[in-house]
Amino acid sequence: MDVDAFIAVHRSDWQRLDELVGRRRLDGAESDELLVLYQRVSTHLSIIRSVDPESALSGALSTRLSRARTRFTGARSNGMEDIARFFVFSLPAAFYRIRWLTAVIGVLFVAVASLYALWVVDTPGVIRALGTDEDLRRYVEEDFINYYSENPAASFAGLVWTNNAWIALQAVAFGVTGIWPAFILYQNAQGIGMAAGMMASYDRLDVFFLYILPHGFMELTAIFIATAAGLRIFWAWVSPGRRLRSVALAQEGRALITVALGLVLVLLVSGLVEGFVTPSTLPPWLRLTIGFLVFAAYWAYTLILGRRAVAAGHEGDLGVVDRGDAVATA
């Protein structure tokens, strides 16, 4: 098909549709004309998609039809309905699709952190290379604990929330590189493993777990989730299957950026736990229980609602009309 000729023949219909959509008021005849043009341009879009579905013209016609549809239906998205759909279908479906990769990444993280901790404890000279005995004792007996309470709880919770949310967003957004998410994961595993090794060297490993686990159950899981989402996007680019590479990357990117948005809220919860529960005077068992319950709530949400959402056909992506794969007809 000669696309230039097609554009030349039908441009007047498209321009007239834009003109009618842009008018504040339409009389009866103009409203009828708008509906006829909408159906006509829908046919044009179907023809273009059959020839070149990823073209700029296809996207332009899809956008034009979306504006027209909103005008003649008068339909506005119901904000509360959209929010409910996001939390009941899109977000749990996106979490559920990467559940196994999240678990595998978590196991690898624990393994790397444990190896670093053992290296610090068992390798002669490593602990001395990390600082003087006086500095290390101050760290394990004072600084490690004081870190969680040296600032007001609310400001500290806000600080760790924004920092961790930024890390999670980077892991998802830069996941296409295949390197950045893995680097973030390794860097965090190294830091936690080294800290655990120092605490263990001075018989303070119980203190380490008491101050890491209440918020760490969910905070670390959020990093695993973000890494899994980023690597899934990377793999869609490397191995798109029967899809065009650009289509596979777009589909996974749209679906899994949902994960980044959801993790902002997940990390808000873990930030509140880190700010208010971890350094509190609550009994150790209660602090650990609160952290574990947050962690368990996430997995219940993912496995129960996520399974149902995926079974119903949701993947975390936009709807077919919103993403331009299909056009509603009058």
Short mmCIF file of C-alpha atoms in Angstrom, two decimals:
data_model
loop_
_atom_site.label_atom_id
_atom_site.label_comp_id
_atom_site.label_asym_id
_atom_site.label_seq_id
_atom_site.Cartn_x
_atom_site.Cartn_y
_atom_site.Cartn_z
CA MET A 1 0.00 0.00 0.00
CA ASP A 2 1.18 3.51 -0.83
CA VAL A 3 1.00 5.20 2.57
CA ASP A 4 1.55 8.70 1.14
CA ALA A 5 -1.35 8.26 -1.24
CA PHE A 6 -3.49 6.87 1.57
CA ILE A 7 -2.74 9.94 3.69
CA ALA A 8 -3.50 12.30 0.81
CA VAL A 9 -6.88 10.66 0.13
CA HIS A 10 -8.09 10.54 3.75
CA ARG A 11 -6.42 13.59 5.34
CA SER A 12 -9.57 15.68 4.88
CA ASP A 13 -11.61 13.19 6.95
CA TRP A 14 -9.02 13.30 9.74
CA GLN A 15 -8.88 17.07 9.76
CA ARG A 16 -12.66 17.31 9.83
CA LEU A 17 -12.78 14.87 12.75
CA ASP A 18 -10.26 17.04 14.63
CA GLU A 19 -12.31 20.12 13.85
CA LEU A 20 -15.51 18.61 15.24
CA VAL A 21 -13.75 17.28 18.34
CA GLY A 22 -12.32 20.72 19.03
CA ARG A 23 -15.69 22.54 18.93
CA ARG A 24 -17.31 23.46 22.23
CA ARG A 25 -20.83 22.73 20.97
CA LEU A 26 -22.18 20.45 18.25
CA ASP A 27 -25.64 20.50 16.72
CA GLY A 28 -27.49 17.32 15.77
CA ALA A 29 -26.07 17.10 12.25
CA GLU A 30 -22.51 17.68 13.46
CA SER A 31 -22.90 15.02 16.15
CA ASP A 32 -24.03 12.52 13.54
CA GLU A 33 -21.10 13.51 11.33
CA LEU A 34 -18.72 13.00 14.24
CA LEU A 35 -19.95 9.43 14.73
CA VAL A 36 -19.69 8.65 11.01
CA LEU A 37 -16.16 10.06 10.83
CA TYR A 38 -15.16 8.15 13.96
CA GLN A 39 -16.20 4.86 12.37
CA ARG A 40 -14.51 5.79 9.11
CA VAL A 41 -11.22 6.71 10.76
CA SER A 42 -11.41 3.51 12.83
CA THR A 43 -11.40 1.62 9.54
CA HIS A 44 -8.43 3.66 8.38
CA LEU A 45 -6.55 2.75 11.55
CA SER A 46 -7.29 -0.95 11.05
CA ILE A 47 -5.89 -0.76 7.53
CA ILE A 48 -2.73 1.02 8.68
CA ARG A 49 -2.21 -1.46 11.53
CA SER A 50 -2.42 -4.36 9.11
CA VAL A 51 0.45 -2.84 7.13
CA ASP A 52 2.65 -1.13 9.72
CA PRO A 53 1.35 -1.42 13.32
CA GLU A 54 4.28 0.48 14.84
CA SER A 55 4.21 3.49 12.53
CA ALA A 56 3.84 7.11 13.66
CA LEU A 57 0.66 7.33 11.59
CA SER A 58 -0.86 4.42 13.51
CA GLY A 59 -0.14 6.15 16.80
CA ALA A 60 -1.48 9.47 15.57
CA LEU A 61 -4.75 7.95 14.38
CA SER A 62 -5.13 6.04 17.63
CA THR A 63 -4.70 9.26 19.63
CA ARG A 64 -7.14 11.09 17.36
CA LEU A 65 -9.76 8.39 17.84
CA SER A 66 -9.27 8.39 21.59
CA ARG A 67 -10.06 12.12 21.73
CA ALA A 68 -13.08 11.63 19.51
CA ARG A 69 -14.38 8.75 21.59
CA THR A 70 -14.16 10.83 24.75
CA ARG A 71 -16.02 13.67 23.02
CA PHE A 72 -18.99 11.76 21.69
CA THR A 73 -19.43 9.43 24.66
CA GLY A 74 -18.79 12.14 27.23
CA ALA A 75 -17.05 9.39 29.18
CA ARG A 76 -14.50 10.36 31.73
CA SER A 77 -12.44 7.83 33.58
CA ASN A 78 -13.80 7.18 37.05
CA GLY A 79 -10.88 7.92 39.33
CA MET A 80 -11.95 5.64 42.15
CA GLU A 81 -12.69 2.82 39.72
CA ASP A 82 -9.26 3.21 38.14
CA ILE A 83 -7.59 3.12 41.55
CA ALA A 84 -9.52 0.00 42.53
CA ARG A 85 -8.63 -1.69 39.23
CA PHE A 86 -4.97 -0.84 39.77
CA PHE A 87 -4.81 -2.37 43.25
CA VAL A 88 -7.09 -5.35 42.61
CA PHE A 89 -5.90 -6.38 39.14
CA SER A 90 -2.93 -4.56 37.61
CA LEU A 91 -0.55 -4.39 40.56
CA PRO A 92 -1.06 -7.91 41.99
CA ALA A 93 -0.86 -9.36 38.47
CA ALA A 94 2.46 -7.61 37.86
CA PHE A 95 3.82 -8.82 41.22
CA TYR A 96 2.55 -12.35 40.60
CA ARG A 97 4.19 -12.66 37.17
CA ILE A 98 7.66 -12.15 38.69
CA ARG A 99 7.10 -14.08 41.93
CA TRP A 100 9.51 -16.91 41.13
CA LEU A 101 12.23 -14.61 39.87
CA THR A 102 11.79 -12.52 43.01
CA ALA A 103 12.28 -15.63 45.17
CA VAL A 104 15.36 -16.73 43.22
CA ILE A 105 16.91 -13.29 43.51
CA GLY A 106 16.20 -13.31 47.24
CA VAL A 107 18.02 -16.62 47.66
CA LEU A 108 21.01 -15.34 45.67
CA PHE A 109 21.08 -12.15 47.73
CA VAL A 110 21.14 -14.07 51.01
CA ALA A 111 23.85 -16.35 49.65
CA VAL A 112 26.10 -13.45 48.59
CA ALA A 113 25.52 -11.57 51.86
CA SER A 114 26.28 -14.73 53.86
CA LEU A 115 29.50 -15.34 51.95
CA TYR A 116 30.66 -11.80 52.67
CA ALA A 117 29.79 -12.20 56.35
CA LEU A 118 31.73 -15.46 56.55
CA TRP A 119 34.65 -13.88 54.73
CA VAL A 120 34.82 -11.07 57.30
CA VAL A 121 34.56 -13.49 60.23
CA ASP A 122 36.81 -16.31 59.03
CA THR A 123 39.50 -14.65 56.93
CA PRO A 124 42.47 -13.44 58.98
CA GLY A 125 43.22 -9.77 58.53
CA VAL A 126 39.88 -8.73 57.00
CA ILE A 127 38.36 -7.39 60.21
CA ARG A 128 41.55 -5.46 61.00
CA ALA A 129 41.53 -3.95 57.51
CA LEU A 130 38.06 -2.52 58.16
CA GLY A 131 39.23 -0.29 61.02
CA THR A 132 40.82 -0.14 64.40
CA ASP A 133 39.43 -2.17 67.26
CA GLU A 134 38.19 1.03 68.87
CA ASP A 135 36.37 2.15 65.72
CA LEU A 136 34.78 -1.23 65.15
CA ARG A 137 33.61 -1.51 68.75
CA ARG A 138 32.05 1.92 68.52
CA TYR A 139 30.27 0.82 65.32
CA VAL A 140 28.86 -2.45 66.67
CA GLU A 141 27.99 -1.13 70.13
CA GLU A 142 26.76 2.38 69.32
CA ASP A 143 26.69 3.55 65.70
CA PHE A 144 24.78 0.59 64.26
CA ILE A 145 21.95 1.04 66.76
CA ASN A 146 22.02 4.84 66.90
CA TYR A 147 21.59 5.07 63.12
CA TYR A 148 17.91 4.18 63.54
CA SER A 149 17.18 6.73 66.26
CA GLU A 150 19.53 9.68 65.73
CA ASN A 151 16.80 11.53 63.77
CA PRO A 152 13.09 12.01 64.59
CA ALA A 153 11.13 8.91 63.58
CA ALA A 154 8.93 10.71 61.03
CA SER A 155 11.80 12.40 59.20
CA PHE A 156 13.89 9.21 59.30
CA ALA A 157 11.00 7.18 57.86
CA GLY A 158 10.58 9.75 55.08
CA LEU A 159 14.29 9.70 54.34
CA VAL A 160 14.61 5.93 54.02
CA TRP A 161 11.35 5.77 52.05
CA THR A 162 12.48 8.23 49.38
CA ASN A 163 15.95 6.69 49.20
CA ASN A 164 14.68 3.12 48.82
CA ALA A 165 11.92 4.14 46.39
CA TRP A 166 14.52 5.86 44.24
CA ILE A 167 16.68 2.71 44.24
CA ALA A 168 13.67 0.57 43.28
CA LEU A 169 12.66 2.92 40.47
CA GLN A 170 16.19 2.83 39.07
CA ALA A 171 16.24 -0.97 39.17
CA VAL A 172 13.04 -1.14 37.11
CA ALA A 173 13.63 1.81 34.78
CA PHE A 174 17.24 0.86 33.98
CA GLY A 175 16.45 -2.84 33.91
CA VAL A 176 16.74 -2.86 30.12
CA THR A 177 20.52 -2.60 30.53
CA GLY A 178 20.65 -5.93 32.34
CA ILE A 179 23.52 -4.55 34.43
CA TRP A 180 22.14 -1.87 36.71
CA PRO A 181 19.63 -4.06 38.63
CA ALA A 182 22.28 -6.72 39.23
CA PHE A 183 24.75 -4.08 40.38
CA ILE A 184 22.25 -2.63 42.86
CA LEU A 185 21.53 -6.10 44.21
CA TYR A 186 25.20 -6.99 44.58
CA GLN A 187 26.05 -3.67 46.23
CA ASN A 188 23.34 -4.09 48.84
CA ALA A 189 24.26 -7.74 49.49
CA GLN A 190 27.89 -6.77 50.00
CA GLY A 191 27.01 -3.96 52.42
CA ILE A 192 24.69 -6.08 54.53
CA GLY A 193 27.09 -9.03 54.52
CA MET A 194 30.01 -6.90 55.65
CA ALA A 195 27.92 -5.34 58.43
CA ALA A 196 26.76 -8.77 59.58
CA GLY A 197 30.35 -10.02 59.59
CA MET A 198 31.52 -7.11 61.74
CA MET A 199 28.65 -7.59 64.20
CA ALA A 200 29.32 -11.34 64.37
CA SER A 201 33.02 -10.75 65.00
CA TYR A 202 32.08 -8.92 68.20
CA ASP A 203 29.31 -11.34 69.24
CA ARG A 204 26.57 -8.88 68.32
CA LEU A 205 24.87 -10.86 65.58
CA ASP A 206 21.63 -10.98 67.59
CA VAL A 207 21.57 -7.18 67.64
CA PHE A 208 22.18 -7.13 63.89
CA PHE A 209 19.14 -9.28 63.16
CA LEU A 210 16.97 -7.45 65.68
CA TYR A 211 17.61 -4.13 63.94
CA ILE A 212 17.65 -5.39 60.36
CA LEU A 213 14.75 -7.83 60.17
CA PRO A 214 11.72 -5.77 61.34
CA HIS A 215 11.91 -3.50 58.31
CA GLY A 216 14.31 -5.67 56.29
CA PHE A 217 11.76 -8.42 55.69
CA MET A 218 9.81 -6.08 53.38
CA GLU A 219 12.47 -3.56 52.42
CA LEU A 220 14.84 -6.17 51.02
CA THR A 221 11.98 -8.01 49.35
CA ALA A 222 11.06 -4.77 47.60
CA ILE A 223 14.59 -4.55 46.20
CA PHE A 224 14.31 -8.17 45.02
CA ILE A 225 11.00 -7.35 43.32
CA ALA A 226 12.43 -4.27 41.61
CA THR A 227 15.45 -6.25 40.41
CA ALA A 228 13.20 -9.02 39.09
CA ALA A 229 11.07 -6.51 37.18
CA GLY A 230 14.12 -4.83 35.69
CA LEU A 231 15.67 -8.11 34.58
CA ARG A 232 12.34 -9.26 33.11
CA ILE A 233 12.29 -6.13 30.94
CA PHE A 234 15.88 -6.84 29.92
CA TRP A 235 15.00 -10.41 28.95
CA ALA A 236 12.07 -9.22 26.82
CA TRP A 237 14.60 -7.20 24.83
CA VAL A 238 17.09 -10.07 24.56
CA SER A 239 14.58 -12.85 23.84
CA PRO A 240 11.27 -11.42 22.53
CA GLY A 241 9.99 -14.80 21.32
CA ARG A 242 7.49 -14.50 18.48
CA ARG A 243 6.89 -10.83 19.17
CA LEU A 244 8.74 -7.99 17.51
CA ARG A 245 11.54 -6.85 19.79
CA SER A 246 10.04 -3.37 20.08
CA VAL A 247 6.60 -4.79 20.86
CA ALA A 248 7.95 -7.17 23.52
CA LEU A 249 9.96 -4.40 25.15
CA ALA A 250 6.98 -2.03 25.12
CA GLN A 251 4.61 -4.64 26.57
CA GLU A 252 6.91 -5.69 29.39
CA GLY A 253 7.98 -2.12 30.09
CA ARG A 254 4.39 -0.93 30.43
CA ALA A 255 3.35 -3.91 32.53
CA LEU A 256 6.33 -3.93 34.87
CA ILE A 257 6.61 -0.18 35.44
CA THR A 258 3.43 -0.89 37.41
CA VAL A 259 5.75 -2.70 39.82
CA ALA A 260 7.77 0.48 40.37
CA LEU A 261 4.63 2.43 41.22
CA GLY A 262 3.46 -0.28 43.61
CA LEU A 263 6.84 -0.46 45.32
CA VAL A 264 6.64 3.22 46.20
CA LEU A 265 3.73 2.31 48.47
CA VAL A 266 5.31 -0.92 49.69
CA LEU A 267 8.47 0.96 50.66
CA LEU A 268 6.40 3.60 52.42
CA VAL A 269 5.14 0.85 54.74
CA SER A 270 8.63 -0.55 55.32
CA GLY A 271 9.90 3.00 55.89
CA LEU A 272 7.30 3.52 58.61
CA VAL A 273 8.36 0.26 60.22
CA GLU A 274 12.02 1.29 60.06
CA GLY A 275 11.28 4.71 61.50
CA PHE A 276 8.82 3.79 64.23
CA VAL A 277 9.18 0.05 65.01
CA THR A 278 12.84 -0.90 64.49
CA PRO A 279 14.31 1.61 67.01
CA SER A 280 11.35 1.43 69.41
CA THR A 281 11.32 0.06 72.94
CA LEU A 282 8.85 -2.66 71.98
CA PRO A 283 9.84 -6.21 72.95
CA PRO A 284 12.12 -7.80 70.36
CA TRP A 285 9.56 -10.51 69.55
CA LEU A 286 6.91 -7.89 68.82
CA ARG A 287 9.19 -5.86 66.55
CA LEU A 288 10.07 -8.99 64.58
CA THR A 289 6.42 -10.05 64.44
CA ILE A 290 5.30 -6.69 63.04
CA GLY A 291 7.96 -6.86 60.35
CA PHE A 292 7.07 -10.42 59.45
CA LEU A 293 3.35 -9.61 59.25
CA VAL A 294 4.03 -6.83 56.74
CA PHE A 295 6.11 -9.29 54.71
CA ALA A 296 3.38 -11.97 54.93
CA ALA A 297 0.70 -9.45 53.92
CA TYR A 298 2.63 -8.64 50.73
CA TRP A 299 2.91 -12.29 49.73
CA ALA A 300 -0.73 -12.99 50.55
CA TYR A 301 -1.72 -10.02 48.39
CA THR A 302 0.52 -11.20 45.54
CA LEU A 303 -0.34 -14.88 45.61
CA ILE A 304 -4.08 -14.59 46.23
CA LEU A 305 -5.11 -11.50 44.27
CA GLY A 306 -2.29 -11.92 41.77
CA ARG A 307 -3.28 -15.47 40.86
CA ARG A 308 -6.89 -14.40 40.36
CA ALA A 309 -5.89 -11.36 38.29
CA VAL A 310 -3.60 -13.36 36.00
CA ALA A 311 -6.24 -16.08 35.61
CA ALA A 312 -8.64 -13.33 34.51
CA GLY A 313 -6.19 -12.24 31.81
CA HIS A 314 -4.47 -9.30 33.51
CA GLU A 315 -0.72 -8.77 33.23
CA GLY A 316 -0.28 -5.32 34.72
CA ASP A 317 -0.36 -3.67 31.28
CA LEU A 318 -2.72 -0.94 30.12
CA GLY A 319 -6.03 -1.91 28.58
CA VAL A 320 -6.09 -2.70 24.87
CA VAL A 321 -7.71 0.61 23.98
CA ASP A 322 -5.40 2.73 26.14
CA ARG A 323 -2.27 1.12 24.77
CA GLY A 324 -3.54 1.40 21.19
CA ASP A 325 -3.90 -2.30 20.33
CA ALA A 326 -7.61 -1.94 19.66
CA VAL A 327 -10.10 0.80 19.04
CA ALA A 328 -13.59 0.91 20.43
CA THR A 329 -16.22 1.39 17.73
CA ALA A 330 -19.55 3.09 18.03
#
